[in-house]
DNA sequence: GGGAATATTCCC
DNA sequence: GGGAATATTCCC
């Protein structure tokens, strides 16, 4: 094992928690440490045939023999021997396949000699929960479903209430206009009649 | 292996999917099948010391020797040898510890000779998945919650739309009344003036 | 390549 | 006993 090969373990994370190291200095995800370890340890062994290695620039790595890699190496570091599960993890952590004809992967923060960069690599999936921890996932789920709906519903109900109030006011205005119209017509009618009568009297 | 020991495998689930079996007849979770297998297979072996077995009534099971169980049996069925991980899974599927002095667990649907009941056991946790999978009770709740909210929302939106339409119509009526009022006032004014002039001319 | 279910680990 | 992060599997 390389001297700088400090595997990310539960103990590490515990220490990290106890001494209160900030998130930026926390230990890397186990998957990343193990993959880095794996490459470093292969580096030391002078095998005739390389199964996996850093690429020429140390900016990524190549799985030269996927079958041998899966059967011989994966179980030493992980709880499986499936190449596809390894690839799934690489994708989860944002690695990119950078060659079409060989299994070469790169990640900006995964470089030969730069173990300290591993801690800056994060999983793609991470949605911080907005709900208190005492709720079970089912309740959270229900609330989550309702949260958006409630906001929308409340807005709709508010608008609704305002619209009804407006309607009432408009209807009162109309009632007022109707009364006014009647009065004006009455007035006009009287006025016309008045004019007529006045004219007749005067004539 | 017992003759009825049909492990829940990816193949099973695939077949289940292909032939379109309903959710109620889908195969049990791998954890449940494996735990059932484990008990059935132990049953057949006439060991001097029982490490794990069904209880007397077949209504649950007992891990008599947790250490041996963890080291010797767990790795044969699972990807670990931790008793606590096994317990965590039992809890996830709703098993209850039913004795204080030994590791005895029960679940209503986990009974000796009743492998078919396993498929009715569901995980407690339901992930916030927005899209259709098999409907467990939790997911149903969520969907029901959403359905109710949606119905309410749709009704509110409908009422809202109608209220806006009404408002528009009322505002048009008001505009009409305003015009009418002006005309009537104009008319009245002219009428009054007319009367006045006519009277003056006649006098 | 990635969504989602299940499994395993870690911690409270 | 269970929440949550990570790992592994399965499927599209």
Coordinates of C-alpha atoms (C1' of nucleotides) in Angstrom, one line a residue:
Chain A
X1 CA 0.0 0.0 0.0
X2 CA 1.3 3.4 -0.9
X3 CA 2.3 5.6 2.0
X4 CA -0.2 8.2 1.1
X5 CA -3.0 5.7 0.8
X6 CA -5.2 6.8 3.6
X7 CA -8.5 5.1 3.0
X8 CA -11.6 7.0 3.8
X9 CA -13.1 5.0 6.7
X10 CA -15.8 5.3 9.2
X11 CA -13.1 6.2 11.7
X12 CA -11.9 9.1 9.5
X13 CA -15.4 10.4 9.2
X14 CA -15.9 10.1 12.9
X15 CA -12.8 12.0 13.6
X16 CA -13.9 14.5 11.0
X17 CA -17.2 14.9 12.9
X18 CA -15.6 15.1 16.4
X19 CA -13.0 17.7 15.6
X20 CA -15.5 19.6 13.5
X21 CA -13.6 19.9 10.3
X22 CA -15.4 22.0 7.7
X23 CA -17.2 20.4 4.8
X24 CA -14.4 21.5 2.5
X25 CA -11.8 19.5 4.4
X26 CA -13.9 16.4 5.0
X27 CA -12.7 13.1 3.9
X28 CA -13.6 11.9 0.4
X29 CA -16.3 9.4 -0.4
X30 CA -15.2 5.8 0.1
X31 CA -15.7 5.0 -3.5
X32 CA -13.2 7.7 -4.6
X33 CA -10.6 6.8 -2.0
X34 CA -10.9 3.1 -2.9
X35 CA -10.6 3.8 -6.6
X36 CA -7.6 6.0 -6.0
X37 CA -6.0 3.4 -3.7
X38 CA -6.6 0.8 -6.4
X39 CA -4.7 2.8 -8.9
X40 CA -1.9 3.6 -6.6
X41 CA -1.5 0.0 -5.5
X42 CA -1.5 -1.2 -9.1
X43 CA 1.2 1.3 -9.9
X44 CA 3.5 -0.4 -7.4
X45 CA 3.1 -3.8 -8.8
X46 CA 5.3 -4.4 -11.9
X47 CA 2.9 -6.6 -13.7
X48 CA 3.6 -7.7 -17.3
X49 CA 0.1 -6.8 -18.3
X50 CA -1.6 -3.7 -17.0
X51 CA -5.2 -4.3 -16.0
X52 CA -5.8 -0.8 -14.9
X53 CA -3.6 2.3 -14.7
X54 CA -3.4 6.1 -14.7
X55 CA -3.2 7.5 -18.2
X56 CA 0.0 9.1 -19.6
X57 CA -0.7 12.5 -18.1
X58 CA -2.1 11.3 -14.8
X59 CA -5.3 13.2 -15.6
X60 CA -7.4 10.1 -15.6
X61 CA -7.3 6.3 -15.7
X62 CA -7.8 3.4 -18.1
X63 CA -9.3 0.0 -17.4
X64 CA -7.3 -2.0 -20.0
X65 CA -8.9 -5.3 -19.2
X66 CA -12.4 -5.0 -17.9
X67 CA -13.0 -8.7 -17.4
X68 CA -9.8 -9.2 -15.3
X69 CA -10.4 -5.9 -13.5
X70 CA -14.0 -6.9 -12.6
X71 CA -13.1 -10.4 -11.4
X72 CA -9.8 -9.8 -9.8
X73 CA -9.7 -6.3 -8.5
X74 CA -13.3 -5.1 -7.8
X75 CA -14.0 -7.6 -5.0
X76 CA -10.8 -6.5 -3.3
X77 CA -12.2 -3.0 -2.9
X78 CA -15.9 -3.3 -3.3
X79 CA -18.8 -5.6 -2.4
X80 CA -19.3 -6.8 -6.0
X81 CA -17.5 -7.8 -9.2
X82 CA -19.7 -6.0 -11.7
X83 CA -18.0 -3.7 -14.1
X84 CA -21.3 -1.9 -14.7
X85 CA -21.7 -1.2 -11.0
X86 CA -18.3 0.4 -11.0
X87 CA -19.2 2.5 -14.1
X88 CA -22.5 3.5 -12.4
X89 CA -20.5 4.9 -9.5
X90 CA -18.1 6.7 -11.8
X91 CA -21.1 8.4 -13.4
X92 CA -22.6 9.2 -10.0
X93 CA -19.5 11.1 -9.1
X94 CA -19.4 12.9 -12.5
X95 CA -16.5 11.0 -14.2
X96 CA -16.6 11.2 -18.0
X97 CA -15.6 8.5 -20.5
X98 CA -13.1 10.3 -22.6
X99 CA -12.2 7.7 -25.3
X100 CA -14.4 5.7 -27.5
X101 CA -12.2 2.6 -28.0
X102 CA -11.0 2.0 -24.4
X103 CA -12.4 2.4 -20.9
X104 CA -10.7 5.7 -20.0
X105 CA -12.3 8.0 -17.5
X106 CA -11.5 11.5 -16.3
X107 CA -12.7 13.8 -13.6
X108 CA -11.3 17.3 -13.1
X109 CA -10.5 16.5 -9.4
X110 CA -9.3 13.0 -9.9
X111 CA -5.6 13.3 -10.7
X112 CA -2.5 11.2 -10.1
X113 CA -0.7 12.6 -7.0
X114 CA -3.6 14.7 -5.9
X115 CA -5.4 12.7 -3.3
X116 CA -6.3 15.8 -1.5
X117 CA -8.6 16.8 -4.4
X118 CA -10.8 13.8 -3.9
X119 CA -12.7 15.5 -1.1
X120 CA -13.9 18.1 -3.5
X121 CA -15.7 15.5 -5.7
X122 CA -19.4 15.2 -4.8
X123 CA -22.2 12.9 -5.9
X124 CA -24.4 14.3 -8.5
X125 CA -27.5 13.4 -6.7
X126 CA -28.1 15.5 -3.6
X127 CA -31.3 17.1 -2.6
X128 CA -31.3 18.5 0.9
X129 CA -34.5 17.8 2.7
X130 CA -36.7 20.7 3.6
X131 CA -38.7 18.7 6.2
X132 CA -38.1 18.0 9.9
X133 CA -36.4 14.6 10.5
X134 CA -39.2 13.3 12.8
X135 CA -41.5 12.9 9.8
X136 CA -41.2 9.5 8.1
X137 CA -40.5 9.5 4.3
X138 CA -44.2 8.8 3.6
X139 CA -45.3 11.8 5.5
X140 CA -42.6 13.9 3.9
X141 CA -43.7 12.6 0.5
X142 CA -47.3 13.6 1.2
X143 CA -46.3 17.0 2.5
X144 CA -44.0 17.4 -0.5
X145 CA -46.8 16.7 -2.8
X146 CA -49.1 19.1 -0.9
X147 CA -46.5 21.8 -0.4
X148 CA -46.5 22.9 -4.0
X149 CA -50.2 22.3 -4.3
X150 CA -50.9 24.3 -1.1
X151 CA -49.0 27.3 -2.3
X152 CA -50.8 27.2 -5.6
X153 CA -54.1 26.6 -3.9
X154 CA -53.7 29.4 -1.4
X155 CA -52.8 31.8 -4.2
X156 CA -55.9 30.6 -6.1
X157 CA -58.1 30.9 -3.1
X158 CA -56.8 34.4 -2.4
X159 CA -57.3 35.5 -5.9
X160 CA -60.7 33.9 -5.8
X161 CA -61.7 35.8 -2.7
X162 CA -60.6 39.0 -4.2
X163 CA -62.5 38.3 -7.4
X164 CA -65.7 37.7 -5.4
X165 CA -65.2 40.9 -3.5
X166 CA -64.6 42.8 -6.8
X167 CA -67.7 41.1 -8.3
X168 CA -69.8 42.3 -5.3
X169 CA -68.5 45.9 -5.7
X170 CA -69.1 45.9 -9.4
X171 CA -72.6 44.5 -8.9
X172 CA -73.3 47.3 -6.4
X173 CA -72.0 49.9 -8.8
X174 CA -74.3 48.4 -11.5
X175 CA -77.2 48.5 -9.1
X176 CA -76.3 52.1 -8.4
X177 CA -76.2 52.9 -12.1
X178 CA -79.5 51.2 -12.7
X179 CA -81.1 53.3 -10.0
X180 CA -79.4 56.4 -11.4
X181 CA -80.5 55.5 -14.9
X182 CA -84.1 55.1 -13.7
X183 CA -83.9 58.4 -11.9
X184 CA -82.4 60.2 -14.9
X185 CA -85.0 58.7 -17.2
X186 CA -87.6 59.8 -14.8
X187 CA -86.1 63.1 -14.5
X188 CA -85.8 63.4 -18.3
X189 CA -89.3 62.3 -18.7
X190 CA -90.5 64.8 -16.2
X191 CA -88.4 67.4 -17.8
X192 CA -89.8 66.7 -21.2
X193 CA -93.3 66.7 -19.8
X194 CA -92.5 69.8 -17.9
X195 CA -91.3 71.6 -21.0
X196 CA -94.3 70.4 -22.9
X197 CA -96.7 71.5 -20.2
X198 CA -95.0 74.8 -19.7
X199 CA -95.0 75.5 -23.3
X200 CA -98.7 74.6 -23.5
X201 CA -99.6 76.8 -20.6
X202 CA -97.7 79.6 -22.0
X203 CA -99.2 79.2 -25.4
Chain B
X1 CA -32.3 -26.2 -0.9
X2 CA -35.9 -26.7 -0.2
X3 CA -38.1 -27.6 -3.2
X4 CA -40.2 -24.4 -2.7
X5 CA -37.1 -22.3 -2.3
X6 CA -37.5 -20.0 -5.3
X7 CA -35.2 -17.1 -4.7
X8 CA -36.5 -13.7 -5.8
X9 CA -34.0 -12.8 -8.5
X10 CA -33.6 -10.2 -11.2
X11 CA -34.8 -12.9 -13.6
X12 CA -38.0 -13.4 -11.6
X13 CA -38.7 -9.7 -11.5
X14 CA -37.9 -9.5 -15.2
X15 CA -40.4 -12.3 -16.0
X16 CA -42.9 -10.6 -13.7
X17 CA -42.5 -7.5 -15.7
X18 CA -42.6 -9.2 -19.1
X19 CA -45.7 -11.3 -18.5
X20 CA -47.3 -8.3 -16.7
X21 CA -48.2 -9.9 -13.4
X22 CA -50.2 -7.6 -11.2
X23 CA -48.5 -5.8 -8.2
X24 CA -50.2 -8.2 -5.8
X25 CA -48.5 -11.2 -7.3
X26 CA -45.1 -9.7 -7.8
X27 CA -42.1 -11.5 -6.3
X28 CA -40.9 -10.7 -2.8
X29 CA -38.0 -8.4 -2.0
X30 CA -34.6 -10.2 -2.3
X31 CA -34.0 -9.7 1.4
X32 CA -37.1 -11.5 2.4
X33 CA -36.6 -14.4 0.0
X34 CA -33.0 -14.8 1.1
X35 CA -33.9 -14.8 4.8
X36 CA -36.7 -17.3 4.2
X37 CA -34.2 -19.5 2.1
X38 CA -31.7 -19.3 4.9
X39 CA -34.2 -20.6 7.5
X40 CA -35.4 -23.4 5.2
X41 CA -31.9 -24.5 4.4
X42 CA -30.9 -24.5 8.1
X43 CA -34.0 -26.6 8.8
X44 CA -32.7 -29.3 6.6
X45 CA -29.3 -29.5 8.2
X46 CA -29.3 -31.5 11.4
X47 CA -26.7 -29.5 13.2
X48 CA -26.0 -30.2 16.9
X49 CA -26.2 -26.5 17.7
X50 CA -28.9 -24.4 16.1
X51 CA -27.5 -21.0 14.9
X52 CA -30.8 -19.8 13.6
X53 CA -34.3 -21.4 13.3
X54 CA -38.0 -20.9 13.0
X55 CA -39.6 -20.5 16.4
X56 CA -41.8 -23.2 17.8
X57 CA -45.0 -22.1 16.2
X58 CA -43.4 -21.1 12.9
X59 CA -44.6 -17.6 13.4
X60 CA -41.2 -16.1 13.5
X61 CA -37.5 -17.0 13.9
X62 CA -34.7 -16.9 16.4
X63 CA -31.0 -16.1 15.9
X64 CA -29.6 -18.3 18.6
X65 CA -26.0 -17.4 18.0
X66 CA -25.5 -14.0 16.5
X67 CA -21.8 -14.2 16.2
X68 CA -21.8 -17.5 14.3
X69 CA -24.8 -16.4 12.3
X70 CA -23.0 -13.2 11.2
X71 CA -19.7 -14.7 10.3
X72 CA -20.9 -18.0 8.8
X73 CA -24.3 -17.4 7.4
X74 CA -24.8 -13.8 6.4
X75 CA -22.0 -13.7 3.8
X76 CA -23.6 -16.7 2.1
X77 CA -26.8 -14.7 1.4
X78 CA -25.8 -11.1 1.6
X79 CA -22.9 -8.8 0.8
X80 CA -21.8 -8.3 4.4
X81 CA -21.3 -10.1 7.7
X82 CA -22.7 -7.5 10.0
X83 CA -25.5 -8.5 12.4
X84 CA -26.6 -4.9 12.7
X85 CA -27.1 -4.5 8.9
X86 CA -29.3 -7.6 9.0
X87 CA -31.3 -6.1 11.9
X88 CA -31.5 -2.8 10.0
X89 CA -33.1 -4.7 7.1
X90 CA -35.6 -6.5 9.4
X91 CA -36.6 -3.1 10.7
X92 CA -37.0 -1.7 7.3
X93 CA -39.4 -4.5 6.4
X94 CA -41.4 -4.0 9.6
X95 CA -40.2 -7.1 11.6
X96 CA -40.6 -6.8 15.4
X97 CA -38.2 -8.1 18.0
X98 CA -40.6 -10.1 20.2
X99 CA -38.4 -11.3 23.0
X100 CA -36.1 -9.4 25.3
X101 CA -33.6 -12.1 26.0
X102 CA -33.1 -13.6 22.6
X103 CA -33.0 -12.4 19.0
X104 CA -36.4 -13.5 18.0
X105 CA -38.2 -11.6 15.2
X106 CA -41.7 -11.8 13.9
X107 CA -43.7 -10.3 11.0
X108 CA -47.3 -11.1 10.3
X109 CA -46.5 -12.1 6.8
X110 CA -43.3 -14.1 7.5
X111 CA -44.4 -17.5 8.5
X112 CA -43.0 -21.0 8.2
X113 CA -44.5 -22.7 5.1
X114 CA -46.0 -19.5 3.8
X115 CA -43.5 -18.3 1.2
X116 CA -46.3 -16.9 -0.8
X117 CA -47.0 -14.3 1.9
X118 CA -43.5 -12.7 1.5
X119 CA -44.7 -10.7 -1.5
X120 CA -47.1 -8.9 0.7
X121 CA -44.4 -7.5 2.8
X122 CA -43.3 -4.0 1.9
X123 CA -40.5 -1.7 2.9
X124 CA -41.5 1.0 5.4
X125 CA -39.5 3.6 3.5
X126 CA -41.0 5.0 0.4
X127 CA -38.8 7.2 -1.7
X128 CA -40.1 10.5 -3.0
X129 CA -40.6 9.0 -6.5
X130 CA -43.0 11.1 -8.6
X131 CA -43.6 8.4 -11.2
X132 CA -45.5 5.1 -11.4
X133 CA -43.9 2.0 -10.0
X134 CA -45.8 -0.6 -8.1
X135 CA -48.2 1.1 -5.7
X136 CA -47.4 0.5 -2.1
X137 CA -49.8 2.0 0.5
X138 CA -47.5 5.0 1.0
X139 CA -47.4 5.8 -2.7
X140 CA -51.1 5.4 -2.9
X141 CA -51.5 7.9 -0.1
X142 CA -49.2 10.3 -1.9
X143 CA -51.1 10.0 -5.1
X144 CA -54.4 10.3 -3.4
X145 CA -53.2 13.4 -1.7
X146 CA -52.1 14.8 -5.0
X147 CA -55.3 13.7 -6.7
X148 CA -57.4 15.5 -4.0
X149 CA -55.3 18.6 -4.3
X150 CA -55.5 18.5 -8.0
X151 CA -59.3 18.3 -8.0
X152 CA -59.5 21.1 -5.5
X153 CA -57.1 23.2 -7.6
X154 CA -58.9 22.5 -10.8
X155 CA -62.2 23.5 -9.2
X156 CA -60.6 26.7 -7.9
X157 CA -59.0 27.5 -11.3
X158 CA -62.4 26.9 -12.9
X159 CA -64.2 29.2 -10.5
X160 CA -61.4 31.7 -10.9
X161 CA -61.8 31.7 -14.6
X162 CA -65.5 32.2 -14.3
X163 CA -65.1 35.0 -11.9
X164 CA -62.7 36.8 -14.2
X165 CA -65.1 36.4 -17.0
X166 CA -67.9 37.8 -14.9
X167 CA -65.8 40.7 -13.8
X168 CA -65.1 41.5 -17.4
X169 CA -68.8 41.4 -18.2
X170 CA -69.7 43.5 -15.2
X171 CA -67.0 46.0 -16.1
X172 CA -68.4 46.3 -19.6
X173 CA -71.9 46.8 -18.2
X174 CA -70.5 49.5 -16.0
X175 CA -68.8 51.1 -18.9
X176 CA -72.1 51.0 -20.7
X177 CA -73.9 52.6 -17.8
X178 CA -71.3 55.3 -17.6
X179 CA -71.8 56.2 -21.2
X180 CA -75.5 56.0 -20.7
X181 CA -75.3 58.2 -17.7
X182 CA -73.3 60.8 -19.6
X183 CA -75.8 60.7 -22.5
X184 CA -78.7 61.0 -20.1
X185 CA -77.1 63.9 -18.3
X186 CA -76.3 65.5 -21.5
X187 CA -79.8 64.9 -22.7
X188 CA -81.3 66.2 -19.4
X189 CA -79.0 69.2 -19.6
X190 CA -80.1 69.9 -23.1
X191 CA -83.7 69.3 -22.1
X192 CA -83.5 71.7 -19.2
X193 CA -81.8 74.3 -21.3
X194 CA -84.3 73.7 -24.0
X195 CA -87.2 74.2 -21.6
X196 CA -85.6 77.3 -20.3
X197 CA -85.0 78.7 -23.7
X198 CA -88.4 77.8 -24.9
X199 CA -89.9 79.4 -21.9
X200 CA -87.9 82.5 -22.4
X201 CA -88.7 82.7 -26.0
X202 CA -92.4 82.3 -25.2
X203 CA -92.4 84.9 -22.4
Chain C
dG1 C1' -25.9 7.9 -18.7
dG2 C1' -29.0 8.1 -15.3
dG3 C1' -33.6 7.2 -12.5
dA4 C1' -35.1 4.6 -9.0
dA5 C1' -35.5 0.5 -6.0
dT6 C1' -33.1 -2.1 -2.7
dA7 C1' -28.9 -3.0 0.2
dT8 C1' -25.3 -1.6 3.4
dT9 C1' -23.3 1.5 6.4
dC10 C1' -23.1 5.0 9.9
dC11 C1' -25.0 7.6 13.2
dC12 C1' -28.5 9.4 16.5
Chain D
dG1 C1' -35.6 1.7 15.8
dG2 C1' -35.0 4.5 12.3
dG3 C1' -33.0 8.8 9.3
dA4 C1' -29.9 9.5 5.9
dA5 C1' -25.7 8.9 3.1
dT6 C1' -23.5 5.9 0.2
dA7 C1' -23.4 1.5 -2.6
dT8 C1' -25.2 -1.9 -5.6
dT9 C1' -28.6 -3.5 -8.7
dC10 C1' -31.9 -3.2 -12.3
dC11 C1' -33.9 -1.1 -16.0
dC12 C1' -34.8 2.4 -19.6

